[in-house]
Every structure is written in structure tokens, then in C-alpha cells.
Short mmCIF file of C-alpha atoms in Angstrom, two decimals:
data_model
loop_
_atom_site.label_atom_id
_atom_site.label_comp_id
_atom_site.label_asym_id
_atom_site.label_seq_id
_atom_site.Cartn_x
_atom_site.Cartn_y
_atom_site.Cartn_z
CA MET A 837 102.36 -103.98 -108.73
CA ARG A 838 105.05 -106.17 -110.30
CA THR A 839 108.74 -106.28 -109.43
CA ALA A 840 111.80 -108.11 -110.71
CA THR A 841 113.63 -110.23 -108.15
CA ASP A 842 117.38 -110.38 -107.76
CA SER A 843 120.04 -110.73 -105.07
CA ALA A 844 119.13 -107.43 -103.37
CA LEU A 845 117.52 -109.52 -100.63
CA VAL A 846 120.93 -109.69 -98.92
CA PRO A 847 121.47 -106.57 -96.75
CA PHE A 848 125.11 -105.87 -97.70
CA ILE A 849 124.30 -106.20 -101.42
CA THR A 850 121.36 -103.86 -100.91
CA ARG A 851 123.65 -101.23 -99.39
CA ALA A 852 126.13 -101.53 -102.27
CA ALA A 853 123.35 -101.33 -104.87
CA ALA A 854 121.91 -98.22 -103.22
CA ARG A 855 125.34 -96.59 -103.24
CA LEU A 856 126.54 -97.64 -106.71
CA CYS A 857 123.48 -97.89 -108.96
CA PRO A 858 122.87 -94.66 -110.91
CA HIS A 859 119.14 -95.46 -111.07
CA LEU A 860 118.67 -95.35 -107.30
CA ASN A 861 118.39 -92.00 -105.58
CA ALA A 862 119.99 -90.99 -102.27
CA GLY A 863 117.11 -92.39 -100.18
CA PRO A 864 116.02 -95.75 -101.60
CA MET A 865 112.84 -97.31 -100.30
CA VAL A 866 112.09 -100.98 -99.65
CA PHE A 867 108.78 -102.75 -100.20
CA LEU A 868 108.09 -105.20 -97.35
CA THR A 869 105.54 -107.87 -98.17
CA THR A 870 104.47 -111.28 -96.95
CA THR A 871 102.90 -112.36 -100.23
CA PHE A 872 104.70 -112.13 -103.57
CA PRO A 873 103.51 -114.81 -106.00
CA LEU A 874 105.46 -115.46 -109.18
CA TYR A 875 104.00 -113.73 -112.24
CA GLY A 876 106.37 -114.34 -115.14
CA VAL A 877 109.85 -113.62 -116.45
CA HIS A 878 112.01 -111.17 -118.40
CA GLY A 879 114.25 -112.72 -121.00
CA THR A 880 114.62 -113.93 -124.55
CA VAL A 881 112.75 -116.51 -126.63
CA TYR A 882 115.01 -118.84 -128.64
CA GLY A 883 114.24 -121.25 -131.44
CA LEU A 884 116.00 -123.67 -133.72
CA GLY A 885 116.80 -122.39 -137.20
CA VAL A 886 118.75 -123.74 -140.17
CA ASP A 887 122.03 -122.49 -138.65
CA GLY A 888 121.24 -123.66 -135.11
CA VAL A 889 119.77 -121.84 -132.13
CA LYS A 890 118.71 -118.24 -132.76
CA VAL A 891 116.84 -115.42 -131.02
CA VAL A 892 113.18 -115.49 -131.96
CA ALA A 893 111.84 -112.66 -129.78
CA GLN A 894 112.62 -110.35 -126.89
CA PRO A 895 109.20 -109.46 -125.46
CA ASP A 896 108.64 -105.88 -124.27
CA GLY A 897 106.75 -107.09 -121.22
CA PRO A 898 107.07 -110.19 -119.07
CA PRO A 899 105.03 -113.13 -120.34
CA PRO A 900 103.22 -114.90 -117.49
CA TYR A 901 104.12 -118.41 -116.37
CA GLY A 902 102.32 -120.93 -118.51
CA HIS A 903 102.85 -118.89 -121.70
CA GLN A 904 103.38 -121.08 -124.79
CA ASN A 905 106.97 -119.78 -125.26
CA MET A 906 108.19 -120.72 -121.77
CA THR A 907 109.81 -123.94 -123.00
CA THR A 908 112.27 -121.98 -125.17
CA PHE A 909 112.63 -118.90 -122.95
CA LEU A 910 116.01 -117.97 -121.39
CA THR A 911 115.12 -116.06 -118.24
CA SER A 912 117.16 -113.10 -116.98
CA GLN A 913 114.82 -112.07 -114.13
CA MET A 914 111.77 -113.51 -112.40
CA ILE A 915 108.80 -111.17 -112.02
CA ARG A 916 106.72 -111.28 -108.85
CA ARG A 917 103.40 -109.61 -108.08
CA LEU A 918 103.22 -107.57 -104.87
CA LYS A 919 99.69 -107.74 -103.51
CA SER A 920 100.07 -105.99 -100.17
CA PHE A 921 103.16 -104.17 -98.97
CA THR A 922 104.59 -101.53 -96.66
CA VAL A 923 107.08 -98.94 -97.93
CA VAL A 924 110.10 -98.50 -95.63
CA ASP A 925 113.25 -96.38 -95.85
CA LEU A 926 116.29 -98.61 -96.53
CA ASP A 927 118.42 -97.10 -93.73
CA GLU A 928 115.59 -97.57 -91.20
CA LEU A 929 115.16 -101.19 -92.24
CA LEU A 930 118.88 -101.95 -91.99
CA LYS A 931 119.02 -100.38 -88.49
CA GLU A 932 116.07 -102.54 -87.37
CA LEU A 933 117.64 -105.67 -88.80
CA ALA A 934 120.96 -104.95 -87.07
CA ALA A 935 119.21 -104.31 -83.75
CA HIS A 936 117.35 -107.64 -83.94
CA ALA A 937 120.48 -109.55 -84.99
CA ALA A 938 122.45 -108.36 -81.96
#
């Protein structure tokens, strides 16, 4: 399984995202993992044209690290591969985290 990484690793941002994002349902789930190697990136490939820098391509899928276009790629999100994970309810996780922080 692949996932895009962002700032949702911070608990208060996770709560806000769960409440405000129209793509998340009322009971969002969290994938807990101890291994999540980098796979590739989402973004846009740029190149130099007669009039300066221009968009060359916007790949449908994430090209893996090491791809020939990485040197001219503007990344919007990193993609990680989840090898082994546990699915947990967001509210349960936040309660556990609060209990351990106290």
C-alpha cells in the first residue's frame, strides 16, 4: 500500500483535517506502522524551453525515486510504502496519546 505524507502527523492538525476535509468520513481511521520507506513523489516535471521554464509533464502516478525526471521534478507530496500496519480509529488513538502524555 502507498500513502502520501503530509502534516497530519500532528494530532491537532489531524483532528482539524478529520472535521473539515470533505473527503474524510465521520470516523476516520489511522494506519500505524513502524516501517514506511520512501517510494516516490507526486508533482510536476519542468523543463527549459525557448521562453524559459515550462511544464513538461504531470504524471498520473508517482514516479519512484531514482526516476530519470527527478532532477527537474517539483514535488508536492512524498509517497511512502506501508509494508505492515495496524488500522486504528482516530478518536481511540488520540485518547491513548492524551493518556500517555499526562
